[in-house]
Amino acid sequence: SELSEEERSKTLASRLPKRNRKVLLAAADVYRPAAIEQLQILGKQIDVEVFSMGVDADPADIAKAAVEKAKKEGFDTVVVDTAGRQVVDEELMEELRRVKKTVQPDETLLVVDAMTGQAAASLTASFDSAVGITGALLTKLDGDSRGGAAVSIRGVSGKPIKFVGVGEKTADLEPFYPDRMASRILGMGDVISLVEKASMEVSDADAARMQEKMAKAEFDFDDFMNQSKMVSKMGSMAGVAKMLPGLGGMIDNSQMAQVEKRIKRSEAMICSMTKRERANPELVLTDKTGRSRITRITKGAGLAFEDGLTFMSEFQK
């Protein structure tokens, strides 16, 4: 499904704290119902402050006040979220020009949908002509378009793509690298981006500790849960698979959905275990009380006993 305006703002803002920046998100969409409230909720989720002056304020005034607040309180990055525009409307374009003139932003990015193909390129060119933009943020690049819009935008509008959205989670917004995108389009994977995603979610020390535990066969259910959460933060399974050479075109979205469903079932069963069982897998796997434990665990997770047996078999592998 298409990313909503607040999700797009959320993903862009969420990239910045990873780079040790203090970010302020300005809610300048005063038209869409509950847009400000939704941004405030999302801001709390990613620990980014949201500045608002309500729905009766002028977007240019909101942007100006946000920048002044940022200067006074030590913010070094301000992201101004304006109302979405699917067509070039002169009244809305004039509003954008006033916002731009008021705060003189370093970047003016247009969010476009990759699924619209050539239309995305034409829209980017039209907005650049009307307002003057520095680049585009291309969403839904995990769809069937396979990056054709990325090629069109640069060729038709002459403007670069700065970020791409390859899923609906915050971790699915990435800086755009043409050579890496070319590899994905050709089904050759993108190992560099995969390594970067992993390095943002797990420290070298944690990785070394996990490797040591696996080498000593000390991997427990808590470790399994931590790994699952780490992979989840990296984005959807489909997005991660497309970065692996040779896998991008072999596994479809329905298969990936099944994998993600299995992982959620596994997590539910681990949450149903006692602390002692999570730290000592042999209690469930080899102990004489294992069968009764699996019965209790699956019942607590709302699953069938066979689901428990399947998970235990997969865990041992």
Coordinates of C-alpha atoms in Angstrom, one line a residue:
S1 CA 0.0 0.0 0.0
E2 CA 1.1 3.6 -0.7
L3 CA 3.0 5.3 2.1
S4 CA 0.9 8.1 3.6
E5 CA 2.3 11.6 4.0
E6 CA 3.1 11.2 7.7
E7 CA 4.9 7.9 7.1
R8 CA 7.1 9.6 4.5
S9 CA 7.9 12.4 6.9
K10 CA 8.6 9.8 9.6
T11 CA 11.0 7.8 7.4
L12 CA 13.0 10.8 6.3
A13 CA 13.3 12.2 9.9
S14 CA 14.2 8.7 11.2
R15 CA 17.3 8.6 9.0
L16 CA 18.9 11.7 10.6
P17 CA 19.2 10.6 14.3
K18 CA 21.3 7.6 13.1
R19 CA 23.9 10.2 12.0
N20 CA 24.0 11.9 15.5
R21 CA 21.8 14.9 14.5
K22 CA 19.3 16.7 16.6
V23 CA 16.2 16.8 14.4
L24 CA 13.0 19.0 14.5
L25 CA 10.1 18.0 12.3
A26 CA 7.8 20.9 11.4
A27 CA 4.1 20.1 10.8
A28 CA 3.2 22.4 8.0
D29 CA 0.4 20.3 6.4
V30 CA -2.6 22.2 7.7
Y31 CA -5.1 20.8 5.3
R32 CA -5.3 17.0 5.7
P33 CA -7.5 16.0 8.7
A34 CA -5.5 14.8 11.8
A35 CA -2.2 15.3 9.9
I36 CA -0.6 17.2 12.8
E37 CA -1.7 14.7 15.4
Q38 CA -0.5 11.7 13.3
L39 CA 2.9 13.4 12.9
Q40 CA 3.2 14.0 16.7
I41 CA 2.4 10.3 17.4
L42 CA 5.0 9.2 14.8
G43 CA 7.5 11.7 16.2
K44 CA 7.3 10.1 19.6
Q45 CA 7.8 6.6 18.1
I46 CA 11.1 7.6 16.5
D47 CA 12.1 10.1 19.2
V48 CA 11.9 13.2 17.0
E49 CA 10.3 16.4 18.3
V50 CA 7.4 17.7 16.2
F51 CA 6.8 21.5 16.0
S52 CA 3.2 22.7 15.4
M53 CA 1.2 25.9 15.4
G54 CA -2.1 24.3 14.7
V55 CA -4.3 24.1 11.5
D56 CA -5.1 27.9 11.4
A57 CA -1.4 29.0 10.9
D58 CA 0.1 29.7 7.6
P59 CA 2.6 27.1 6.5
A60 CA 5.3 29.7 5.8
D61 CA 4.9 31.1 9.3
I62 CA 5.1 27.5 10.7
A63 CA 8.4 26.9 8.8
K64 CA 9.9 30.2 9.9
A65 CA 9.0 29.6 13.6
A66 CA 10.4 26.1 13.4
V67 CA 13.7 27.3 12.1
E68 CA 13.9 30.0 14.8
K69 CA 13.1 27.4 17.5
A70 CA 15.8 25.2 16.0
K71 CA 18.4 27.9 16.2
K72 CA 17.5 28.8 19.8
E73 CA 17.4 25.2 21.1
G74 CA 20.4 23.7 19.3
F75 CA 18.6 21.7 16.6
D76 CA 20.9 21.2 13.6
T77 CA 18.3 19.8 11.1
V78 CA 14.7 20.9 10.4
V79 CA 12.4 18.8 8.2
V80 CA 9.4 20.8 7.0
D81 CA 6.5 18.5 6.1
T82 CA 4.1 20.3 3.7
A83 CA 0.8 19.1 2.2
G84 CA 0.9 16.4 -0.4
R85 CA 0.4 17.5 -4.0
Q86 CA -0.4 15.1 -6.9
V87 CA -0.8 17.9 -9.5
V88 CA 0.7 21.3 -10.2
D89 CA -1.9 23.6 -8.5
E90 CA -0.9 27.2 -8.8
E91 CA -2.3 28.2 -5.3
L92 CA -0.4 25.4 -3.6
M93 CA 2.7 26.1 -5.7
E94 CA 2.7 29.7 -4.5
E95 CA 2.4 28.5 -0.9
L96 CA 5.5 26.3 -1.5
R97 CA 7.4 29.2 -3.0
R98 CA 6.6 31.3 0.1
V99 CA 7.8 28.6 2.4
K100 CA 11.0 28.2 0.4
K101 CA 11.6 32.0 0.3
T102 CA 11.0 32.3 4.0
V103 CA 13.4 29.6 5.3
Q104 CA 15.7 29.1 2.3
P105 CA 16.1 25.4 2.8
D106 CA 19.3 23.5 1.8
E107 CA 17.2 20.8 0.2
T108 CA 13.7 20.9 -1.3
L109 CA 12.6 17.3 -2.0
L110 CA 9.5 16.0 -3.8
V111 CA 8.1 12.7 -2.8
V112 CA 7.0 10.7 -5.8
D113 CA 5.5 7.2 -6.3
A114 CA 7.7 4.8 -8.3
M115 CA 4.6 2.9 -9.4
T116 CA 3.5 5.8 -11.6
G117 CA 6.5 5.2 -13.9
Q118 CA 7.0 7.9 -16.5
A119 CA 4.4 10.1 -14.7
A120 CA 6.8 10.4 -11.8
A121 CA 9.4 11.9 -14.0
S122 CA 7.0 14.4 -15.6
L123 CA 5.7 15.4 -12.2
T124 CA 9.3 16.0 -10.9
A125 CA 10.1 18.1 -13.9
S126 CA 6.8 20.2 -13.5
F127 CA 7.5 20.8 -9.8
D128 CA 11.0 21.8 -10.5
S129 CA 9.9 24.3 -13.1
A130 CA 7.2 25.7 -10.7
V131 CA 9.0 25.8 -7.4
G132 CA 12.6 24.7 -7.9
I133 CA 13.6 21.4 -6.2
T134 CA 16.9 19.9 -5.4
G135 CA 15.9 16.3 -5.9
A136 CA 13.3 13.6 -5.4
L137 CA 12.4 11.0 -2.8
L138 CA 11.1 7.9 -4.6
T139 CA 8.8 5.6 -2.7
K140 CA 7.5 2.1 -3.3
L141 CA 10.6 1.0 -5.1
D142 CA 9.9 -2.5 -3.8
G143 CA 7.0 -2.9 -6.2
D144 CA 6.8 -4.3 -9.7
S145 CA 8.2 -1.2 -11.3
R146 CA 11.7 -2.5 -10.4
G147 CA 13.3 1.0 -10.7
G148 CA 12.1 2.1 -14.1
A149 CA 10.9 5.4 -12.6
A150 CA 14.3 6.0 -11.1
V151 CA 15.8 6.0 -14.6
S152 CA 13.1 8.2 -16.0
I153 CA 13.2 10.8 -13.3
R154 CA 16.9 11.7 -13.9
G155 CA 16.5 11.5 -17.6
V156 CA 13.4 13.6 -18.0
S157 CA 13.7 16.1 -15.1
G158 CA 17.4 16.3 -14.8
K159 CA 17.0 16.2 -11.0
P160 CA 18.8 13.6 -8.9
I161 CA 17.0 11.0 -6.6
K162 CA 18.3 11.6 -3.1
F163 CA 16.4 8.9 -1.2
V164 CA 14.4 5.8 -2.1
G165 CA 11.7 3.9 -0.1
V166 CA 11.9 0.2 -0.5
G167 CA 9.2 -0.7 2.1
E168 CA 6.9 0.7 4.7
K169 CA 9.2 0.6 7.8
T170 CA 11.5 3.4 8.9
A171 CA 14.5 1.4 8.1
D172 CA 13.3 1.0 4.5
L173 CA 14.3 4.6 3.5
E174 CA 17.8 4.5 2.0
P175 CA 20.1 7.0 0.3
F176 CA 20.0 6.4 -3.5
Y177 CA 23.0 4.9 -5.2
P178 CA 22.6 4.5 -9.0
D179 CA 25.0 1.6 -9.3
R180 CA 23.4 -0.3 -6.4
M181 CA 19.9 0.2 -7.9
A182 CA 21.2 -1.0 -11.3
S183 CA 22.4 -4.2 -9.6
R184 CA 18.9 -4.7 -8.0
I185 CA 17.1 -4.1 -11.3
L186 CA 19.3 -6.7 -12.9
G187 CA 18.7 -9.2 -10.1
M188 CA 22.3 -9.1 -8.9
G189 CA 21.6 -8.0 -5.4
D190 CA 23.1 -5.2 -3.3
V191 CA 25.4 -6.6 -0.6
I192 CA 26.9 -3.2 0.3
S193 CA 23.5 -1.8 1.3
L194 CA 22.7 -5.0 3.2
V195 CA 25.9 -4.7 5.2
E196 CA 25.2 -1.0 5.9
K197 CA 21.7 -1.8 7.1
A198 CA 23.1 -4.5 9.4
S199 CA 25.8 -2.3 10.8
M200 CA 23.2 0.3 11.8
E201 CA 21.3 -2.2 13.9
V202 CA 24.0 -4.3 15.6
S203 CA 27.4 -3.3 17.0
D204 CA 30.6 -5.1 16.3
A205 CA 30.7 -6.3 19.9
D206 CA 27.2 -7.7 19.7
A207 CA 28.0 -9.4 16.4
A208 CA 31.2 -11.0 17.8
R209 CA 29.4 -12.2 20.9
M210 CA 26.6 -13.8 18.8
Q211 CA 29.2 -15.5 16.5
E212 CA 31.0 -16.9 19.6
K213 CA 27.8 -18.2 21.1
M214 CA 26.8 -19.9 17.8
A215 CA 30.3 -21.4 17.5
K216 CA 30.0 -22.9 21.0
A217 CA 26.4 -24.1 20.3
E218 CA 25.2 -21.8 23.1
F219 CA 22.6 -20.0 20.9
D220 CA 19.4 -19.8 23.0
F221 CA 15.8 -18.5 22.4
D222 CA 16.6 -15.0 23.6
D223 CA 19.4 -14.8 21.0
F224 CA 16.9 -16.0 18.4
M225 CA 14.4 -13.2 19.4
N226 CA 17.2 -10.6 19.3
Q227 CA 18.2 -11.7 15.8
S228 CA 14.6 -11.6 14.6
K229 CA 14.2 -8.0 16.0
M230 CA 17.4 -6.9 14.3
V231 CA 16.3 -8.3 10.9
S232 CA 12.9 -6.7 11.4
K233 CA 14.5 -3.3 12.0
M234 CA 16.4 -3.7 8.7
G235 CA 13.1 -3.8 6.8
S236 CA 10.8 -6.4 5.3
M237 CA 12.1 -9.8 4.5
A238 CA 11.4 -9.2 0.8
G239 CA 13.5 -6.1 0.9
V240 CA 16.4 -7.9 2.5
A241 CA 16.1 -10.8 0.1
K242 CA 16.4 -8.5 -2.9
M243 CA 19.8 -7.4 -1.7
L244 CA 21.1 -11.0 -1.8
P245 CA 22.7 -11.9 -5.1
G246 CA 20.6 -14.4 -7.0
L247 CA 17.6 -14.3 -4.5
G248 CA 15.9 -11.1 -5.7
G249 CA 14.0 -12.8 -8.6
M250 CA 13.7 -16.2 -7.1
I251 CA 11.5 -15.5 -4.1
D252 CA 8.2 -13.7 -4.6
N253 CA 6.3 -11.5 -2.1
S254 CA 3.8 -14.3 -1.1
Q255 CA 6.7 -16.6 -0.1
M256 CA 8.3 -13.8 1.9
A257 CA 4.9 -13.2 3.6
Q258 CA 4.9 -16.8 4.7
V259 CA 8.4 -16.5 6.1
E260 CA 7.5 -13.3 8.1
K261 CA 4.4 -15.1 9.3
R262 CA 6.5 -18.0 10.6
I263 CA 8.9 -15.6 12.3
K264 CA 6.0 -14.0 14.1
R265 CA 4.7 -17.4 15.3
S266 CA 8.1 -18.2 16.6
E267 CA 8.3 -14.9 18.5
A268 CA 4.9 -15.6 20.0
M269 CA 6.1 -19.0 21.3
I270 CA 9.3 -17.5 22.7
C271 CA 7.2 -14.9 24.6
S272 CA 5.1 -17.7 26.0
M273 CA 8.2 -19.4 27.5
T274 CA 9.6 -18.9 31.0
K275 CA 12.8 -17.0 31.5
R276 CA 14.6 -20.3 32.3
E277 CA 13.3 -22.0 29.1
R278 CA 14.5 -19.2 26.9
A279 CA 18.0 -19.3 28.4
N280 CA 18.1 -23.2 28.4
P281 CA 16.7 -24.5 25.1
E282 CA 17.5 -28.1 26.1
L283 CA 14.6 -28.0 28.6
V284 CA 12.2 -27.8 25.7
L285 CA 14.2 -29.7 23.1
T286 CA 15.7 -32.8 24.9
D287 CA 14.4 -32.8 28.5
K288 CA 11.7 -35.4 29.4
T289 CA 9.4 -32.6 30.3
G290 CA 9.8 -31.1 26.8
R291 CA 6.5 -32.3 25.3
S292 CA 4.4 -30.9 28.2
R293 CA 6.4 -27.6 27.9
I294 CA 5.7 -27.4 24.2
T295 CA 2.0 -28.0 24.9
R296 CA 1.9 -25.2 27.4
I297 CA 4.0 -22.8 25.2
T298 CA 1.9 -23.3 22.1
K299 CA -1.3 -23.0 24.0
G300 CA -0.1 -19.7 25.5
A301 CA 0.8 -18.4 22.1
G302 CA -2.6 -19.4 20.7
L303 CA -1.0 -22.0 18.3
A304 CA -1.2 -25.7 17.6
F305 CA 1.1 -28.2 19.1
E306 CA 2.4 -29.1 15.6
D307 CA 3.5 -25.4 15.2
G308 CA 5.6 -25.9 18.3
L309 CA 7.2 -29.0 16.9
T310 CA 8.0 -27.3 13.6
F311 CA 9.6 -24.3 15.4
M312 CA 11.8 -26.6 17.6
S313 CA 12.9 -28.5 14.5
E314 CA 13.8 -25.3 12.7
F315 CA 15.6 -23.9 15.8
Q316 CA 17.8 -26.9 16.1
K317 CA 18.9 -26.5 12.5

